[in-house]
PDB file of C-alpha atoms in Angstrom:
ATOM      1  CA  UNK A  13       0.068  -0.103   0.023  1.00  0.00           C
ATOM      2  CA  UNK A  14       1.566   3.410  -0.748  1.00  0.00           C
ATOM      3  CA  UNK A  15       2.933   5.476   2.020  1.00  0.00           C
ATOM      4  CA  UNK A  16       3.775   9.163   3.103  1.00  0.00           C
ATOM      5  CA  UNK A  17       7.594   8.934   3.963  1.00  0.00           C
ATOM      6  CA  UNK A  18       9.356  11.409   5.949  1.00  0.00           C
ATOM      7  CA  UNK A  19      12.887  12.186   6.586  1.00  0.00           C
ATOM      8  CA  UNK A  20      14.651  12.285   8.827  1.00  0.00           C
ATOM      9  CA  UNK A  21      12.915  10.560  11.491  1.00  0.00           C
ATOM     10  CA  UNK A  22      14.725  12.264  13.956  1.00  0.00           C
ATOM     11  CA  UNK A  23      16.414  15.835  13.936  1.00  0.00           C
ATOM     12  CA  UNK A  24      18.585  17.372  16.605  1.00  0.00           C
ATOM     13  CA  UNK A  25      19.257  21.006  15.949  1.00  0.00           C
ATOM     14  CA  UNK A  26      20.560  24.102  18.064  1.00  0.00           C
ATOM     15  CA  UNK A  27      18.311  26.940  18.764  1.00  0.00           C
ATOM     16  CA  UNK A  28      18.355  29.581  16.185  1.00  0.00           C
ATOM     17  CA  UNK A  29      19.286  27.113  13.307  1.00  0.00           C
ATOM     18  CA  UNK A  30      17.164  26.377  10.100  1.00  0.00           C
ATOM     19  CA  UNK A  31      15.759  23.185   9.870  1.00  0.00           C
ATOM     20  CA  UNK A  32      14.242  21.376   6.760  1.00  0.00           C
ATOM     21  CA  UNK A  33      11.750  18.468   7.365  1.00  0.00           C
ATOM     22  CA  UNK A  34      11.069  16.572   4.259  1.00  0.00           C
ATOM     23  CA  UNK A  35       7.938  14.570   3.194  1.00  0.00           C
ATOM     24  CA  UNK A  36       7.109  12.454   0.028  1.00  0.00           C
ATOM     25  CA  UNK A  37       3.633  12.344  -0.079  1.00  0.00           C
ATOM     26  CA  UNK A  38       1.645   9.329  -1.955  1.00  0.00           C
ATOM     27  CA  UNK A  39       2.295   9.935  -5.519  1.00  0.00           C
ATOM     28  CA  UNK A  40      -1.296  10.485  -7.074  1.00  0.00           C
ATOM     29  CA  UNK A  41      -2.444  12.988  -3.947  1.00  0.00           C
ATOM     30  CA  UNK A  42      -2.779  16.397  -4.610  1.00  0.00           C
ATOM     31  CA  UNK A  43      -3.293  17.610  -1.157  1.00  0.00           C
ATOM     32  CA  UNK A  44      -0.650  18.068   1.518  1.00  0.00           C
ATOM     33  CA  UNK A  45      -0.642  18.945   5.050  1.00  0.00           C
ATOM     34  CA  UNK A  46       1.939  19.510   8.119  1.00  0.00           C
ATOM     35  CA  UNK A  47       0.803  19.025  11.479  1.00  0.00           C
ATOM     36  CA  UNK A  48       2.872  19.264  14.866  1.00  0.00           C
ATOM     37  CA  UNK A  49       2.384  17.412  18.159  1.00  0.00           C
ATOM     38  CA  UNK A  50       4.306  18.648  21.250  1.00  0.00           C
ATOM     39  CA  UNK A  51       4.837  15.170  23.302  1.00  0.00           C
ATOM     40  CA  UNK A  52       1.806  14.200  25.241  1.00  0.00           C
ATOM     41  CA  UNK A  53      -0.223  16.656  23.427  1.00  0.00           C
ATOM     42  CA  UNK A  54      -2.943  16.489  20.610  1.00  0.00           C
ATOM     43  CA  UNK A  55      -1.970  16.856  16.783  1.00  0.00           C
ATOM     44  CA  UNK A  56      -2.085  20.332  15.645  1.00  0.00           C
ATOM     45  CA  UNK A  57      -2.887  21.468  12.385  1.00  0.00           C
ATOM     46  CA  UNK A  58      -0.252  24.105  10.888  1.00  0.00           C
ATOM     47  CA  UNK A  59      -0.709  24.334   7.124  1.00  0.00           C
ATOM     48  CA  UNK A  60      -2.576  23.028   4.090  1.00  0.00           C
ATOM     49  CA  UNK A  61      -1.003  23.141   0.458  1.00  0.00           C
ATOM     50  CA  UNK A  62      -2.675  22.725  -3.056  1.00  0.00           C
ATOM     51  CA  UNK A  63      -1.304  23.653  -6.522  1.00  0.00           C
ATOM     52  CA  UNK A  64       1.966  24.862  -5.396  1.00  0.00           C
ATOM     53  CA  UNK A  65       0.289  27.468  -2.908  1.00  0.00           C
ATOM     54  CA  UNK A  66      -0.744  27.606   0.697  1.00  0.00           C
ATOM     55  CA  UNK A  67      -4.388  26.764   1.123  1.00  0.00           C
ATOM     56  CA  UNK A  68      -4.733  27.504   4.703  1.00  0.00           C
ATOM     57  CA  UNK A  69      -2.744  28.071   7.948  1.00  0.00           C
ATOM     58  CA  UNK A  70      -3.010  27.844  11.624  1.00  0.00           C
ATOM     59  CA  UNK A  71      -1.877  30.591  14.112  1.00  0.00           C
ATOM     60  CA  UNK A  72       1.149  28.472  14.853  1.00  0.00           C
ATOM     61  CA  UNK A  73       2.421  28.925  11.350  1.00  0.00           C
ATOM     62  CA  UNK A  74       4.138  32.162  11.710  1.00  0.00           C
ATOM     63  CA  UNK A  75       6.680  33.983   9.740  1.00  0.00           C
ATOM     64  CA  UNK A  76       9.452  31.593  10.753  1.00  0.00           C
ATOM     65  CA  UNK A  77       7.587  28.783   8.952  1.00  0.00           C
ATOM     66  CA  UNK A  78       7.577  27.960   4.960  1.00  0.00           C
ATOM     67  CA  UNK A  79       6.495  25.062   3.045  1.00  0.00           C
ATOM     68  CA  UNK A  80       7.728  24.356  -0.527  1.00  0.00           C
ATOM     69  CA  UNK A  81       6.906  21.427  -3.267  1.00  0.00           C
ATOM     70  CA  UNK A  82      10.617  21.741  -4.898  1.00  0.00           C
ATOM     71  CA  UNK A  83       9.907  19.279  -7.089  1.00  0.00           C
ATOM     72  CA  UNK A  84       6.944  16.695  -8.268  1.00  0.00           C
ATOM     73  CA  UNK A  85       7.459  14.320  -5.207  1.00  0.00           C
ATOM     74  CA  UNK A  86       8.739  16.154  -2.281  1.00  0.00           C
ATOM     75  CA  UNK A  87       6.911  18.575   0.135  1.00  0.00           C
ATOM     76  CA  UNK A  88       9.250  20.236   2.634  1.00  0.00           C
ATOM     77  CA  UNK A  89       8.537  22.380   5.896  1.00  0.00           C
ATOM     78  CA  UNK A  90      11.340  24.965   6.834  1.00  0.00           C
ATOM     79  CA  UNK A  91      11.570  26.469  10.233  1.00  0.00           C
ATOM     80  CA  UNK A  92      14.084  29.397   9.805  1.00  0.00           C
ATOM     81  CA  UNK A  93      15.001  30.120  13.233  1.00  0.00           C
ATOM     82  CA  UNK A  94      14.160  27.520  15.656  1.00  0.00           C
ATOM     83  CA  UNK A  95      12.953  27.877  19.270  1.00  0.00           C
ATOM     84  CA  UNK A  96      13.058  25.685  22.112  1.00  0.00           C
ATOM     85  CA  UNK A  97       9.138  25.417  21.715  1.00  0.00           C
ATOM     86  CA  UNK A  98       9.541  24.231  18.214  1.00  0.00           C
ATOM     87  CA  UNK A  99      10.356  20.701  19.715  1.00  0.00           C
ATOM     88  CA  UNK A 100       7.783  18.412  18.565  1.00  0.00           C
ATOM     89  CA  UNK A 101       6.924  15.469  16.422  1.00  0.00           C
ATOM     90  CA  UNK A 102       6.171  16.955  12.840  1.00  0.00           C
ATOM     91  CA  UNK A 103       3.765  15.114  10.731  1.00  0.00           C
ATOM     92  CA  UNK A 104       3.187  15.222   6.934  1.00  0.00           C
ATOM     93  CA  UNK A 105      -0.202  13.931   5.324  1.00  0.00           C
ATOM     94  CA  UNK A 106      -1.914  14.039   1.933  1.00  0.00           C
ATOM     95  CA  UNK A 107      -5.153  13.208   0.439  1.00  0.00           C
ATOM     96  CA  UNK A 108      -6.072  12.668  -2.991  1.00  0.00           C
ATOM     97  CA  UNK A 109      -9.091  14.840  -3.169  1.00  0.00           C
ATOM     98  CA  UNK A 110      -9.656  17.786  -1.300  1.00  0.00           C
ATOM     99  CA  UNK A 111     -11.605  17.358   2.051  1.00  0.00           C
ATOM    100  CA  UNK A 112     -13.151  20.703   3.259  1.00  0.00           C
ATOM    101  CA  UNK A 113     -15.496  18.376   5.054  1.00  0.00           C
ATOM    102  CA  UNK A 114     -13.034  16.016   6.452  1.00  0.00           C
ATOM    103  CA  UNK A 115     -14.415  13.104   4.502  1.00  0.00           C
ATOM    104  CA  UNK A 116     -11.327  12.277   3.086  1.00  0.00           C
ATOM    105  CA  UNK A 117      -8.890   9.980   4.970  1.00  0.00           C
ATOM    106  CA  UNK A 118      -5.648  11.615   5.577  1.00  0.00           C
ATOM    107  CA  UNK A 119      -2.624   9.535   5.163  1.00  0.00           C
ATOM    108  CA  UNK A 120       0.125  10.292   7.664  1.00  0.00           C
ATOM    109  CA  UNK A 121       3.903   9.738   7.760  1.00  0.00           C
ATOM    110  CA  UNK A 122       5.601   8.123  10.652  1.00  0.00           C
ATOM    111  CA  UNK A 123       6.862  11.849  11.476  1.00  0.00           C
ATOM    112  CA  UNK A 124      10.178  13.797  12.247  1.00  0.00           C
ATOM    113  CA  UNK A 125      10.974  14.223  15.830  1.00  0.00           C
ATOM    114  CA  UNK A 126      12.641  17.436  15.997  1.00  0.00           C
ATOM    115  CA  UNK A 127      14.685  18.340  19.157  1.00  0.00           C
ATOM    116  CA  UNK A 128      15.891  21.968  19.646  1.00  0.00           C
ATOM    117  CA  UNK A 129      18.791  22.360  22.235  1.00  0.00           C
TER     118      UNK A 129
ATOM    119  CA  UNK B  16     -13.521  28.497  17.823  1.00  0.00           C
ATOM    120  CA  UNK B  17     -13.805  24.755  17.482  1.00  0.00           C
ATOM    121  CA  UNK B  18     -13.029  22.557  20.535  1.00  0.00           C
ATOM    122  CA  UNK B  19     -13.638  18.675  20.834  1.00  0.00           C
ATOM    123  CA  UNK B  20     -13.752  17.063  24.440  1.00  0.00           C
ATOM    124  CA  UNK B  21     -12.626  13.345  24.996  1.00  0.00           C
ATOM    125  CA  UNK B  22     -11.871  11.574  28.075  1.00  0.00           C
ATOM    126  CA  UNK B  23      -8.169  11.367  28.558  1.00  0.00           C
ATOM    127  CA  UNK B  24      -7.584   7.681  29.386  1.00  0.00           C
ATOM    128  CA  UNK B  25      -9.771   4.452  29.425  1.00  0.00           C
ATOM    129  CA  UNK B  26      -9.025   0.953  30.462  1.00  0.00           C
ATOM    130  CA  UNK B  27     -10.613  -2.355  29.471  1.00  0.00           C
ATOM    131  CA  UNK B  28     -10.019  -5.813  29.343  1.00  0.00           C
ATOM    132  CA  UNK B  29      -9.414  -8.201  26.486  1.00  0.00           C
ATOM    133  CA  UNK B  30     -12.504  -9.219  24.724  1.00  0.00           C
ATOM    134  CA  UNK B  31     -14.618  -6.417  26.173  1.00  0.00           C
ATOM    135  CA  UNK B  32     -16.351  -3.513  24.591  1.00  0.00           C
ATOM    136  CA  UNK B  33     -15.423   0.363  25.008  1.00  0.00           C
ATOM    137  CA  UNK B  34     -16.889   3.234  24.106  1.00  0.00           C
ATOM    138  CA  UNK B  35     -15.002   6.527  23.571  1.00  0.00           C
ATOM    139  CA  UNK B  36     -16.915   9.755  23.541  1.00  0.00           C
ATOM    140  CA  UNK B  37     -16.470  13.208  21.744  1.00  0.00           C
ATOM    141  CA  UNK B  38     -18.296  16.110  22.309  1.00  0.00           C
ATOM    142  CA  UNK B  39     -17.697  18.853  19.808  1.00  0.00           C
ATOM    143  CA  UNK B  40     -18.467  22.598  19.573  1.00  0.00           C
ATOM    144  CA  UNK B  41     -17.464  24.130  16.081  1.00  0.00           C
ATOM    145  CA  UNK B  42     -18.888  26.388  13.459  1.00  0.00           C
ATOM    146  CA  UNK B  43     -19.704  24.705  10.163  1.00  0.00           C
ATOM    147  CA  UNK B  44     -19.798  21.068  11.123  1.00  0.00           C
ATOM    148  CA  UNK B  45     -19.586  18.563   8.215  1.00  0.00           C
ATOM    149  CA  UNK B  46     -18.677  15.665  10.097  1.00  0.00           C
ATOM    150  CA  UNK B  47     -16.789  13.550  12.756  1.00  0.00           C
ATOM    151  CA  UNK B  48     -13.579  11.777  11.971  1.00  0.00           C
ATOM    152  CA  UNK B  49     -11.746   9.129  14.259  1.00  0.00           C
ATOM    153  CA  UNK B  50      -8.088   8.316  13.873  1.00  0.00           C
ATOM    154  CA  UNK B  51      -5.691   6.045  16.045  1.00  0.00           C
ATOM    155  CA  UNK B  52      -2.159   6.491  16.948  1.00  0.00           C
ATOM    156  CA  UNK B  53       0.095   3.995  18.543  1.00  0.00           C
ATOM    157  CA  UNK B  54       3.065   5.117  20.618  1.00  0.00           C
ATOM    158  CA  UNK B  55       3.144   8.537  19.093  1.00  0.00           C
ATOM    159  CA  UNK B  56       3.182   7.178  15.497  1.00  0.00           C
ATOM    160  CA  UNK B  57       1.483   8.117  12.476  1.00  0.00           C
ATOM    161  CA  UNK B  58      -2.215   8.380  13.207  1.00  0.00           C
ATOM    162  CA  UNK B  59      -4.312   6.443  11.037  1.00  0.00           C
ATOM    163  CA  UNK B  60      -7.867   6.892   9.887  1.00  0.00           C
ATOM    164  CA  UNK B  61     -10.881   5.102  11.351  1.00  0.00           C
ATOM    165  CA  UNK B  62     -13.840   6.547  10.174  1.00  0.00           C
ATOM    166  CA  UNK B  63     -15.777   9.206   9.339  1.00  0.00           C
ATOM    167  CA  UNK B  64     -19.419  10.020  10.255  1.00  0.00           C
ATOM    168  CA  UNK B  65     -21.509  12.813   8.101  1.00  0.00           C
ATOM    169  CA  UNK B  66     -24.976  11.698   9.009  1.00  0.00           C
ATOM    170  CA  UNK B  67     -26.607  10.468  12.461  1.00  0.00           C
ATOM    171  CA  UNK B  68     -26.477   7.026  13.354  1.00  0.00           C
ATOM    172  CA  UNK B  69     -24.037   4.137  13.574  1.00  0.00           C
ATOM    173  CA  UNK B  70     -21.676   3.087  11.140  1.00  0.00           C
ATOM    174  CA  UNK B  71     -19.734  -0.124  11.425  1.00  0.00           C
ATOM    175  CA  UNK B  72     -16.401  -1.440  10.013  1.00  0.00           C
ATOM    176  CA  UNK B  73     -15.396  -4.759  11.447  1.00  0.00           C
ATOM    177  CA  UNK B  74     -14.835  -4.797  15.346  1.00  0.00           C
ATOM    178  CA  UNK B  75     -14.982  -0.814  15.395  1.00  0.00           C
ATOM    179  CA  UNK B  76     -17.980   1.379  15.065  1.00  0.00           C
ATOM    180  CA  UNK B  77     -18.707   4.959  15.113  1.00  0.00           C
ATOM    181  CA  UNK B  78     -21.733   7.033  16.199  1.00  0.00           C
ATOM    182  CA  UNK B  79     -22.746  10.601  15.615  1.00  0.00           C
ATOM    183  CA  UNK B  80     -25.756  12.649  16.782  1.00  0.00           C
ATOM    184  CA  UNK B  81     -25.622  16.057  15.260  1.00  0.00           C
ATOM    185  CA  UNK B  82     -28.215  17.342  17.523  1.00  0.00           C
ATOM    186  CA  UNK B  83     -26.362  16.538  20.545  1.00  0.00           C
ATOM    187  CA  UNK B  84     -22.772  17.443  19.028  1.00  0.00           C
ATOM    188  CA  UNK B  85     -21.795  14.223  20.387  1.00  0.00           C
ATOM    189  CA  UNK B  86     -20.163  11.227  18.678  1.00  0.00           C
ATOM    190  CA  UNK B  87     -18.578   8.056  19.885  1.00  0.00           C
ATOM    191  CA  UNK B  88     -16.329   5.258  18.826  1.00  0.00           C
ATOM    192  CA  UNK B  89     -17.154   1.872  19.508  1.00  0.00           C
ATOM    193  CA  UNK B  90     -14.744  -1.023  19.920  1.00  0.00           C
ATOM    194  CA  UNK B  91     -15.657  -4.590  20.401  1.00  0.00           C
ATOM    195  CA  UNK B  92     -13.818  -7.874  21.171  1.00  0.00           C
ATOM    196  CA  UNK B  93     -10.481  -5.679  22.278  1.00  0.00           C
ATOM    197  CA  UNK B  94      -7.374  -6.949  21.579  1.00  0.00           C
ATOM    198  CA  UNK B  95      -3.916  -5.889  23.268  1.00  0.00           C
ATOM    199  CA  UNK B  96      -3.152  -4.510  19.926  1.00  0.00           C
ATOM    200  CA  UNK B  97      -6.043  -1.996  20.188  1.00  0.00           C
ATOM    201  CA  UNK B  98      -3.838   0.055  23.215  1.00  0.00           C
ATOM    202  CA  UNK B  99      -3.317   3.072  21.494  1.00  0.00           C
ATOM    203  CA  UNK B 100      -4.540   6.675  21.525  1.00  0.00           C
ATOM    204  CA  UNK B 101      -7.803   7.603  20.015  1.00  0.00           C
ATOM    205  CA  UNK B 102      -8.523  10.950  18.370  1.00  0.00           C
ATOM    206  CA  UNK B 103     -11.720  12.599  17.266  1.00  0.00           C
ATOM    207  CA  UNK B 104     -11.168  15.370  14.576  1.00  0.00           C
ATOM    208  CA  UNK B 105     -13.535  17.588  12.611  1.00  0.00           C
ATOM    209  CA  UNK B 106     -12.714  19.650   9.448  1.00  0.00           C
ATOM    210  CA  UNK B 107     -10.650  19.119   6.122  1.00  0.00           C
ATOM    211  CA  UNK B 108      -7.694  20.709   8.055  1.00  0.00           C
ATOM    212  CA  UNK B 109      -7.875  18.172  10.972  1.00  0.00           C
ATOM    213  CA  UNK B 110      -8.967  19.797  14.096  1.00  0.00           C
ATOM    214  CA  UNK B 111      -8.252  17.054  16.798  1.00  0.00           C
ATOM    215  CA  UNK B 112      -9.422  16.322  20.353  1.00  0.00           C
ATOM    216  CA  UNK B 113      -6.867  15.754  22.992  1.00  0.00           C
ATOM    217  CA  UNK B 114      -7.028  12.139  22.518  1.00  0.00           C
ATOM    218  CA  UNK B 115      -8.003   9.346  24.837  1.00  0.00           C
ATOM    219  CA  UNK B 116      -5.562   6.524  25.612  1.00  0.00           C
ATOM    220  CA  UNK B 117      -6.861   2.973  25.774  1.00  0.00           C
ATOM    221  CA  UNK B 118      -5.034   0.747  27.703  1.00  0.00           C
ATOM    222  CA  UNK B 119      -6.327  -3.111  26.989  1.00  0.00           C
ATOM    223  CA  UNK B 120      -5.210  -5.222  30.136  1.00  0.00           C
ATOM    224  CA  UNK B 121      -5.035  -9.142  29.707  1.00  0.00           C
TER     225      UNK B 121
END
């Protein structure tokens, strides 16, 4: 069964450094998402992306964050200057069709654990 | 805003039936989703209810009452592998509840 793959599985970075998290969505999916989960807390929506532009973003997704689809397969999340509070698990997800109502199952990757020192 | 309330944890024994409740307050409600997460790994989709009533998929069923802003996930014939966190969620950009940690005991 097709999967969403994320790399690296664990990233350790010094505070203030830039970090890029990478995702390869399922090949025929068109809608992409980033979520984060701080340890012990719920999964939180960051941003959705379609047709090479951001569809929607949350309050968490401030100017330090950016997303990009640099080629036909990768989808990246960049944090420009990391803070301690950015430490979390970051999940990428994709859907084949638009899901304004939530009726399209989102397929999640295994996540990247980001640790900021 | 949108908020979803779930119990933080539930414990049950193998073979039993357990119900995980979710109440929601949200504007523009279309339906309620359920996701399972093992040990902080990838959330996996379980079900989606847009209409009132019970939807059954194998050992798992999900129920929705739009008038009560309430839903639940029903797990039957519990197995040890069902020990996980279960999240209800709304919307296309999924807004999750805090999650219910289910522990299945022998």
